[in-house]
Coordinates of C-alpha atoms and ligand atoms in Angstrom, one line a residue:
X384 CA -57.6 -44.1 -39.4
X385 CA -54.2 -45.8 -39.6
X386 CA -51.2 -43.6 -40.0
X387 CA -47.8 -45.0 -40.9
X388 CA -44.4 -43.3 -40.7
X389 CA -42.9 -43.5 -44.2
X390 CA -39.1 -43.6 -44.2
X391 CA -39.1 -42.1 -47.7
X392 CA -41.0 -39.0 -46.8
X393 CA -40.0 -38.9 -43.1
X394 CA -43.6 -38.2 -42.3
X395 CA -46.6 -40.0 -40.8
X396 CA -49.0 -40.6 -43.6
X397 CA -52.6 -41.8 -43.7
X398 CA -52.5 -45.4 -44.9
X399 CA -54.5 -46.1 -48.0
X400 CA -54.2 -49.5 -49.6
X401 CA -53.9 -49.9 -53.3
X402 CA -56.7 -52.5 -53.4
X403 CA -59.7 -52.1 -51.1
X404 CA -59.3 -54.1 -47.9
X405 CA -56.2 -55.9 -49.3
X406 CA -52.7 -55.1 -48.2
X407 CA -49.4 -56.2 -49.8
X408 CA -46.4 -56.4 -47.5
X409 CA -42.8 -57.4 -48.4
X410 CA -40.1 -57.7 -45.7
X411 CA -36.5 -58.6 -46.4
X412 CA -35.9 -61.9 -44.6
X413 CA -32.9 -63.6 -43.2
X414 CA -29.5 -64.3 -44.8
X415 CA -29.0 -67.8 -43.7
X416 CA -25.3 -67.9 -42.9
X417 CA -25.8 -68.1 -39.1
X418 CA -28.6 -68.6 -36.6
X419 CA -31.0 -65.8 -35.9
X420 CA -30.2 -63.3 -33.2
X421 CA -32.3 -60.9 -31.1
X422 CA -32.0 -58.2 -33.9
X423 CA -34.0 -60.6 -36.2
X424 CA -36.4 -61.3 -33.4
X425 CA -37.2 -57.6 -33.0
X426 CA -37.7 -56.9 -36.7
X427 CA -39.8 -60.0 -37.4
X428 CA -41.9 -59.7 -34.3
X429 CA -42.7 -56.2 -35.3
X430 CA -43.8 -57.1 -38.8
X431 CA -45.7 -60.0 -37.3
X432 CA -47.7 -57.4 -35.4
X433 CA -48.2 -55.3 -38.6
X434 CA -49.5 -58.5 -40.2
X435 CA -51.8 -59.4 -37.3
X436 CA -53.1 -55.8 -36.9
X437 CA -54.1 -55.5 -40.5
X438 CA -55.9 -58.8 -40.2
X439 CA -57.7 -57.6 -37.2
X440 CA -58.7 -54.5 -39.1
X441 CA -60.3 -56.8 -41.7
X442 CA -57.7 -56.7 -44.4
X443 CA -56.7 -59.7 -46.4
X444 CA -52.9 -59.6 -46.1
X445 CA -50.4 -60.9 -48.7
X446 CA -47.1 -61.0 -46.8
X447 CA -43.9 -62.1 -48.5
X448 CA -40.6 -62.6 -46.7
X449 CA -37.7 -63.9 -48.6
X450 CA -34.8 -66.1 -47.5
X451 CA -31.4 -65.2 -48.8
X452 CA -29.8 -68.6 -49.2
X453 CA -26.8 -67.6 -51.4
X454 CA -24.3 -64.8 -50.7
X455 CA -20.6 -64.4 -50.0
X456 CA -20.9 -65.1 -46.3
X457 CA -22.8 -68.3 -46.9
X458 CA -20.1 -69.5 -49.3
X459 CA -17.4 -68.6 -46.8
X460 CA -19.0 -70.3 -43.9
X461 CA -19.9 -73.5 -45.7
X462 CA -16.3 -73.7 -47.1
X463 CA -15.0 -73.1 -43.6
X464 CA -16.8 -76.1 -42.2
X465 CA -16.5 -78.1 -45.4
X466 CA -20.2 -78.5 -45.8
X467 CA -22.2 -78.5 -49.0
X468 CA -24.1 -75.1 -49.3
X469 CA -27.5 -76.7 -49.7
X470 CA -27.3 -78.8 -46.5
X471 CA -25.6 -75.9 -44.7
X472 CA -28.5 -73.4 -45.5
X473 CA -31.1 -76.1 -44.9
X474 CA -30.0 -76.6 -41.3
X475 CA -30.0 -72.9 -40.7
X476 CA -33.5 -72.4 -42.3
X477 CA -34.8 -75.3 -40.1
X478 CA -33.5 -73.6 -36.9
X479 CA -34.9 -70.2 -38.2
X480 CA -38.3 -71.8 -38.4
X481 CA -38.0 -73.3 -34.9
X482 CA -36.9 -69.9 -33.6
X483 CA -39.7 -67.9 -35.2
X484 CA -42.3 -70.5 -34.2
X485 CA -41.1 -70.3 -30.6
X486 CA -41.6 -66.5 -30.8
X487 CA -45.1 -67.0 -32.0
X488 CA -44.3 -65.3 -35.3
X489 CA -47.0 -66.2 -37.9
X490 CA -45.7 -67.7 -41.1
X491 CA -45.8 -65.2 -44.0
X492 CA -48.1 -66.0 -47.0
X493 CA -45.0 -66.9 -49.0
X494 CA -41.4 -67.4 -48.0
X495 CA -39.4 -67.9 -51.2
X496 CA -35.7 -68.8 -51.2
X497 CA -33.5 -66.8 -53.6
X498 CA -32.0 -69.9 -55.2
X499 CA -35.5 -71.0 -56.4
X500 CA -35.8 -67.8 -58.4
X501 CA -32.6 -67.5 -60.4
X502 CA -34.5 -67.5 -63.7
X503 CA -36.7 -64.6 -62.5
X504 CA -33.6 -62.7 -61.5
X505 CA -31.9 -63.3 -64.8
X506 CA -35.1 -62.1 -66.6
X507 CA -35.1 -58.9 -64.6
X508 CA -31.4 -58.2 -65.2
X509 CA -32.0 -58.7 -69.0
X510 CA -34.7 -56.1 -69.0
X511 CA -32.5 -53.6 -67.1
X512 CA -29.7 -54.1 -69.6
X513 CA -32.1 -53.6 -72.5
X514 CA -33.4 -50.4 -70.8
X515 CA -29.8 -49.2 -70.4
X516 CA -30.1 -49.2 -66.6
X517 CA -27.4 -51.9 -66.4
X518 CA -24.2 -52.8 -68.2
X519 CA -21.4 -55.5 -68.2
X520 CA -18.2 -54.2 -66.8
X521 CA -14.6 -55.2 -67.7
X522 CA -14.5 -58.1 -65.2
X523 CA -17.7 -59.6 -66.8
X524 CA -20.0 -58.6 -63.8
X525 CA -23.3 -56.9 -64.6
X526 CA -23.7 -53.6 -62.7
X527 CA -26.6 -51.3 -62.2
X528 CA -25.9 -47.7 -63.4
X529 CA -27.1 -45.4 -60.6
X530 CA -26.9 -42.4 -62.8
X531 CA -29.6 -44.0 -65.0
X532 CA -32.1 -43.5 -62.1
X533 CA -32.7 -40.0 -61.2
X534 CA -34.3 -40.6 -57.7
X535 CA -31.2 -42.5 -56.4
X536 CA -30.4 -41.5 -52.8
X537 CA -34.0 -40.3 -51.9
X538 CA -34.5 -43.1 -49.4
X539 CA -31.3 -42.2 -47.5
X540 CA -32.1 -38.5 -48.2
X541 CA -28.8 -37.9 -49.8
X542 CA -29.8 -37.5 -53.4
X543 CA -27.4 -34.9 -54.4
X544 CA -24.3 -36.5 -53.1
X545 CA -24.6 -39.6 -55.1
X546 CA -24.7 -38.4 -58.7
X547 CA -22.1 -35.7 -58.3
X548 CA -19.1 -38.1 -58.6
X549 CA -16.3 -37.0 -61.0
X550 CA -16.0 -38.6 -64.4
X551 CA -13.3 -41.0 -63.4
X552 CA -15.4 -42.2 -60.5
X553 CA -18.5 -42.4 -62.5
X554 CA -19.2 -46.1 -61.6
X555 CA -18.0 -45.7 -58.0
X556 CA -21.4 -46.4 -56.6
X557 CA -22.8 -48.7 -59.2
X558 CA -23.7 -52.0 -57.7
X559 CA -23.6 -55.6 -58.8
X560 CA -26.6 -57.4 -60.3
X561 CA -24.8 -60.5 -61.5
X562 CA -21.4 -61.6 -60.2
X563 CA -19.2 -63.7 -62.4
X564 CA -18.2 -66.9 -60.6
X565 CA -14.7 -67.6 -59.4
X566 CA -13.3 -71.1 -59.9
X567 CA -15.3 -73.9 -58.4
X568 CA -17.7 -71.5 -56.8
X569 CA -21.4 -72.3 -56.8
X570 CA -22.9 -70.7 -60.0
X571 CA -25.8 -70.7 -62.4
X572 CA -25.8 -70.3 -66.2
X573 CA -26.7 -66.9 -67.6
X574 CA -26.4 -64.9 -70.8
X575 CA -23.4 -63.2 -69.1
X576 CA -21.6 -66.4 -68.2
X577 CA -21.7 -68.6 -65.1
X578 CA -22.3 -66.6 -62.0
X579 CA -24.7 -65.7 -59.2
X580 CA -27.0 -62.8 -58.4
X581 CA -25.9 -59.8 -56.4
X582 CA -27.7 -59.3 -53.1
X583 CA -30.2 -56.5 -54.0
X584 CA -31.7 -57.9 -57.2
X585 CA -33.3 -60.9 -55.5
X586 CA -35.8 -58.8 -53.6
X587 CA -36.8 -56.8 -56.7
X588 CA -37.2 -60.0 -58.8
X589 CA -39.2 -61.8 -56.0
X590 CA -41.4 -58.7 -55.5
X591 CA -42.2 -58.6 -59.2
X592 CA -43.0 -62.3 -59.2
X593 CA -45.4 -62.2 -56.2
X594 CA -47.0 -58.7 -56.6
X595 CA -46.5 -57.5 -60.2
X596 CA -47.5 -54.0 -58.9
X597 CA -46.6 -51.2 -56.6
X598 CA -46.4 -52.6 -53.0
X599 CA -48.3 -51.1 -50.1
X600 CA -45.6 -51.7 -47.5
X601 CA -41.9 -52.7 -47.7
X602 CA -40.1 -53.3 -44.5
X603 CA -36.9 -54.4 -42.9
X604 CA -34.3 -53.4 -40.3
X605 CA -33.0 -49.8 -40.7
X606 CA -29.6 -51.1 -41.5
X607 CA -31.1 -52.1 -44.9
X608 CA -32.2 -48.5 -45.9
X609 CA -28.8 -48.1 -47.6
X610 CA -27.6 -49.6 -49.7
X611 CA -30.1 -52.5 -49.9
X612 CA -33.4 -50.7 -50.1
X613 CA -32.1 -47.8 -52.1
X614 CA -30.8 -50.2 -54.7
X615 CA -33.9 -52.3 -54.7
X616 CA -36.0 -49.2 -55.3
X617 CA -33.7 -48.1 -58.1
X618 CA -33.9 -51.5 -59.8
X619 CA -37.6 -52.0 -59.4
X620 CA -38.6 -48.4 -60.4
X621 CA -36.5 -48.7 -63.6
X622 CA -38.0 -52.1 -64.3
X623 CA -41.7 -51.2 -63.5
X624 CA -41.4 -47.6 -64.8
X625 CA -43.6 -46.6 -61.9
X626 CA -43.6 -46.3 -58.1
X627 CA -42.2 -49.4 -56.3
X628 CA -43.5 -48.9 -52.8
X629 CA -46.1 -46.6 -51.1
X630 CA -44.9 -46.9 -47.5
X631 CA -41.4 -47.8 -46.4
X632 CA -41.1 -49.0 -42.7
X633 CA -37.9 -49.7 -40.9
X634 CA -37.2 -51.1 -37.4
X635 CA -34.5 -49.7 -35.1
X636 CA -31.4 -51.6 -34.2
X637 CA -30.6 -53.3 -30.9
X638 CA -27.5 -51.9 -29.3
X639 CA -25.2 -54.1 -27.2
X640 CA -22.8 -52.2 -25.0
X641 CA -22.8 -49.3 -27.5
X642 CA -22.2 -51.5 -30.5
X643 CA -24.9 -51.6 -33.0
X644 CA -26.1 -55.1 -33.5
X645 CA -26.5 -56.3 -37.0
X646 CA -25.9 -59.5 -38.9
X647 CA -22.2 -58.6 -39.3
X648 CA -21.7 -58.3 -35.5
X649 CA -20.3 -61.5 -34.2
X650 CA -21.1 -61.3 -30.5
X651 CA -24.9 -61.8 -30.6
X652 CA -27.6 -63.2 -28.5
X653 CA -29.2 -66.0 -30.5
X654 CA -32.9 -66.6 -30.3
X655 CA -32.5 -70.3 -29.7
X656 CA -30.5 -69.5 -26.5
X657 CA -32.7 -66.6 -25.4
X658 CA -35.9 -68.7 -25.6
X659 CA -34.5 -71.1 -23.1
X660 CA -34.6 -68.3 -20.5
X661 CA -37.6 -66.2 -21.5
X662 CA -41.0 -67.0 -23.0
X663 CA -42.1 -65.6 -26.3
X664 CA -44.4 -63.2 -24.4
X665 CA -41.6 -61.8 -22.3
X666 CA -39.5 -61.2 -25.5
X667 CA -42.4 -59.6 -27.3
X668 CA -43.3 -57.3 -24.4
X669 CA -39.6 -56.2 -24.2
X670 CA -39.4 -55.2 -27.9
X671 CA -42.9 -53.7 -28.0
X672 CA -42.2 -51.4 -25.0
X673 CA -40.0 -49.3 -27.3
X674 CA -41.3 -47.6 -30.5
X675 CA -40.3 -49.8 -33.4
X676 CA -38.2 -47.1 -35.1
X677 CA -36.1 -46.4 -32.0
X678 CA -32.9 -48.2 -31.0
X679 CA -33.1 -50.5 -28.0
X680 CA -30.1 -50.6 -25.6
X681 CA -30.2 -54.3 -24.7
X682 CA -30.4 -55.0 -21.0
X683 CA -31.3 -58.5 -19.8
X684 CA -32.5 -57.1 -16.4
X685 CA -35.5 -55.6 -18.2
X686 CA -36.5 -59.1 -19.5
X687 CA -36.3 -60.4 -15.9
X688 CA -38.5 -57.6 -14.7
X689 CA -41.0 -58.3 -17.5
X690 CA -41.1 -61.9 -16.5
X691 CA -42.5 -60.8 -13.2
X692 CA -45.0 -58.3 -14.7
X693 CA -46.4 -61.0 -17.0
X694 CA -47.3 -63.2 -14.0
X695 CA -49.9 -60.6 -13.2
X696 CA -51.1 -60.6 -16.8
X697 CA -51.4 -64.4 -16.7
X698 CA -53.3 -64.3 -13.4
X699 CA -55.8 -62.0 -15.1
X700 CA -56.0 -64.2 -18.2
X701 CA -56.5 -67.2 -16.0
X702 CA -59.7 -65.8 -14.7
X703 CA -61.5 -66.1 -18.0
X704 CA -60.1 -69.5 -19.1
X705 CA -62.6 -72.4 -19.4
X706 CA -65.4 -69.9 -19.0
X707 CA -66.7 -70.0 -22.5
X708 CA -67.2 -66.3 -22.1
X709 CA -68.9 -64.6 -25.0
X710 CA -66.8 -61.5 -25.7
X711 CA -69.3 -58.9 -26.8
X712 CA -68.5 -55.3 -27.5
X713 CA -71.2 -53.3 -25.8
X714 CA -70.6 -49.6 -25.4
X715 CA -69.1 -49.8 -21.9
X716 CA -66.6 -52.4 -23.1
X717 CA -65.4 -50.4 -26.1
X718 CA -63.3 -48.0 -24.0
X719 CA -60.1 -50.1 -23.8
X720 CA -60.5 -51.4 -27.4
X721 CA -60.8 -47.8 -28.7
X722 CA -57.8 -46.7 -26.7
X723 CA -55.8 -49.6 -27.9
X724 CA -56.7 -49.1 -31.6
X725 CA -56.0 -45.4 -31.3
X726 CA -52.5 -46.2 -30.2
X727 CA -51.9 -48.8 -32.9
X728 CA -53.3 -46.5 -35.6
X729 CA -50.7 -44.0 -34.6
X730 CA -48.0 -45.7 -36.7
X731 CA -48.1 -48.8 -34.5
X732 CA -47.4 -47.1 -31.2
X733 CA -46.9 -50.4 -29.3
X734 CA -45.5 -48.9 -26.1
X735 CA -48.8 -47.0 -25.7
X736 CA -50.7 -50.2 -26.5
X737 CA -48.8 -52.1 -23.8
X738 CA -49.5 -49.3 -21.3
X739 CA -53.2 -49.6 -22.1
X740 CA -53.1 -53.4 -21.5
X741 CA -51.2 -52.8 -18.2
X742 CA -53.9 -50.4 -17.1
X743 CA -56.5 -53.1 -18.0
X744 CA -54.5 -55.6 -15.8
X745 CA -54.6 -53.1 -12.9
X746 CA -58.3 -52.7 -13.3
X747 CA -58.9 -56.5 -13.3
X748 CA -56.8 -57.0 -10.2
X749 CA -58.7 -54.2 -8.4
X750 CA -62.1 -55.8 -9.4
X751 CA -60.8 -59.2 -8.3
X752 CA -59.7 -57.8 -4.9
X753 CA -63.1 -56.3 -4.5
X754 CA -64.5 -59.8 -5.2
X755 CA -66.3 -58.5 -8.3
X756 CA -65.5 -61.6 -10.1
X757 CA -68.0 -61.4 -13.0
X758 CA -66.6 -58.0 -14.0
X759 CA -63.0 -59.2 -13.6
X760 CA -63.7 -62.1 -15.9
X761 CA -65.3 -59.8 -18.4
X762 CA -62.3 -57.5 -18.6
X763 CA -60.0 -60.5 -18.5
X764 CA -61.5 -61.7 -21.8
X765 CA -60.9 -58.3 -23.2
X766 CA -57.2 -58.4 -22.1
X767 CA -57.0 -61.8 -23.9
X768 CA -58.5 -60.3 -27.1
X769 CA -56.3 -57.2 -27.3
X770 CA -53.2 -59.1 -26.2
X771 CA -53.7 -61.7 -29.0
X772 CA -53.6 -58.9 -31.5
X773 CA -50.0 -58.2 -30.3
X774 CA -49.3 -61.9 -30.5
X775 CA -49.4 -62.5 -26.8
X776 CA -50.9 -65.5 -25.1
X777 CA -49.9 -68.1 -27.6
X778 CA -51.9 -70.8 -26.1
X779 CA -55.2 -72.4 -26.5
X780 CA -57.5 -70.7 -24.0
X781 CA -58.2 -74.1 -22.4
X782 CA -54.5 -74.7 -21.6
X783 CA -53.1 -71.2 -21.2
X784 CA -51.3 -72.2 -18.0
X785 CA -48.9 -74.2 -20.1
X786 CA -47.3 -71.0 -21.2
X787 CA -46.0 -70.2 -17.8
X788 CA -45.8 -73.7 -16.5
X789 CA -43.7 -75.2 -19.2
X790 CA -43.9 -78.5 -17.4
X791 CA -47.0 -80.2 -18.6
X792 CA -46.8 -82.9 -15.8
X793 CA -46.9 -80.1 -13.2
X794 CA -49.9 -78.5 -14.9
X795 CA -51.8 -81.7 -14.9
X796 CA -50.9 -82.4 -11.2
X797 CA -52.2 -79.0 -10.2
X798 CA -55.4 -79.5 -12.0
X799 CA -55.9 -82.9 -10.4
X800 CA -55.3 -81.6 -6.9
X801 CA -57.8 -78.7 -7.5
X802 CA -60.4 -81.2 -8.7
X803 CA -59.9 -83.5 -5.7
X804 CA -60.1 -80.5 -3.4
X805 CA -63.3 -79.3 -5.0
X806 CA -64.7 -82.7 -4.6
X807 CA -63.7 -82.8 -0.9
X808 CA -65.4 -79.4 -0.4
X809 CA -68.6 -80.6 -2.0
X810 CA -68.6 -83.5 0.5
X811 CA -67.8 -81.0 3.3
X812 CA -64.6 -82.9 4.0
X813 CA -62.9 -79.7 5.3
X814 CA -59.7 -81.4 6.7
X815 CA -59.0 -83.0 3.4
X816 CA -59.7 -79.8 1.5
X817 CA -57.2 -77.9 3.8
X818 CA -54.7 -80.6 3.4
X819 CA -54.9 -80.3 -0.5
X820 CA -54.7 -76.5 -0.2
X821 CA -51.4 -76.9 1.7
X822 CA -50.2 -79.3 -0.9
X823 CA -50.8 -76.7 -3.6
X824 CA -49.1 -74.0 -1.5
X825 CA -46.0 -76.2 -1.4
X826 CA -46.1 -76.2 -5.2
X827 CA -46.2 -72.4 -5.1
X828 CA -49.9 -72.2 -6.1
X829 CA -52.3 -69.9 -4.4
X830 CA -56.0 -70.5 -4.7
X831 CA -59.1 -68.3 -4.3
X832 CA -62.5 -69.9 -3.9
X833 CA -65.7 -68.3 -5.1
X834 CA -69.2 -69.6 -4.8
X835 CA -69.0 -71.8 -7.9
X836 CA -65.3 -72.2 -8.7
X837 CA -61.7 -72.0 -7.7
X838 CA -59.2 -69.6 -9.3
X839 CA -55.5 -70.3 -9.0
X840 CA -52.2 -68.5 -9.7
X841 CA -48.6 -68.3 -8.5
Ligands
LIG804 ZN1 -34.4 -57.3 -49.6

């Protein structure tokens, strides 16, 4: 039974989907004014795992993640480099896709850009004005009236502080739904004059368009709880006149030298740089070793350590490649699967899931050392199965070595030498076989012969 920690209630709750075996997930995506950093990597890797785990549990997942392709920072940046907004954001979206792909993050079911949904946003704002949840202020902007929504502040757990403002400050916390455009600024026509949407309304409008109903799960980084998600909730519940989201999930921040890392923080580590040094598996392992809600104090040394740990994992995975092993779940093999699922069902306790996989790796290595190869291969296939649920081992099982030997030429060379050596052994040409073993050693490759085959690793 899956339990999820709900930010709204601050409790772990039993997950029950609205529709049987279907789950609706919305995660606030990237504002494309700059390339994605490790904070994005953490959030979107985590929700990638939520997506993968639900699929593994047999759910059909509808996962929507928006792209904010218009806001103040985008306008500022594109003006600064004198580039047209559309080509500016297009370049960043392209890089975002490359980054996420290199991190083995599955594509969401839908990935709408805000500028493609201006009409939907205008329609939602019109209804909110009609319902007296929104009004036009003196400057001509459309604002949401927070006092029109009695549950405002619940997500942040500060309900009473918000609506107690004095009369002269009554609009203090009201937020913009539609911003009147300044001269020559990018704008769209609306009943309230030329302008552009405020930040929060886009997610409410896109949610309505894709789900038209209460969402099972809404997620994002915890820097979005306030004001973004609080405001989204206010808009959507006033529009729907019913509950907007059943489970709110938020990932913790990454902290660099005691500074919280968010999209406003300039000195960031970009994914496109990080991926040059570490594989997707190393980065995943690093983030998943901490509970998703907790902060991570970024330390590159830990990534280096994980790189070494994962060599053992790959050694184990390597045992079952090309074996066409039928992974069947008989009773004795369910032990690790059950432990793994128990951890994941406890509000996605990925550090515990990683620990279970590490124990599995230890077991495989012990079995291998005891020359119990059949058993080692069996547990290796299980490691592959469970690791894949966490998005590890992003390679075809036939070519898994490519993940840690990025150089395809080297991979082919190793394979060729092993084939030649096996041939020499068959013909009992022992000198030649020894010579080829030496050759492999010079490449840093260790081999282990069994009766029928040759295993290799670093
Ligand atoms: Zn959002």
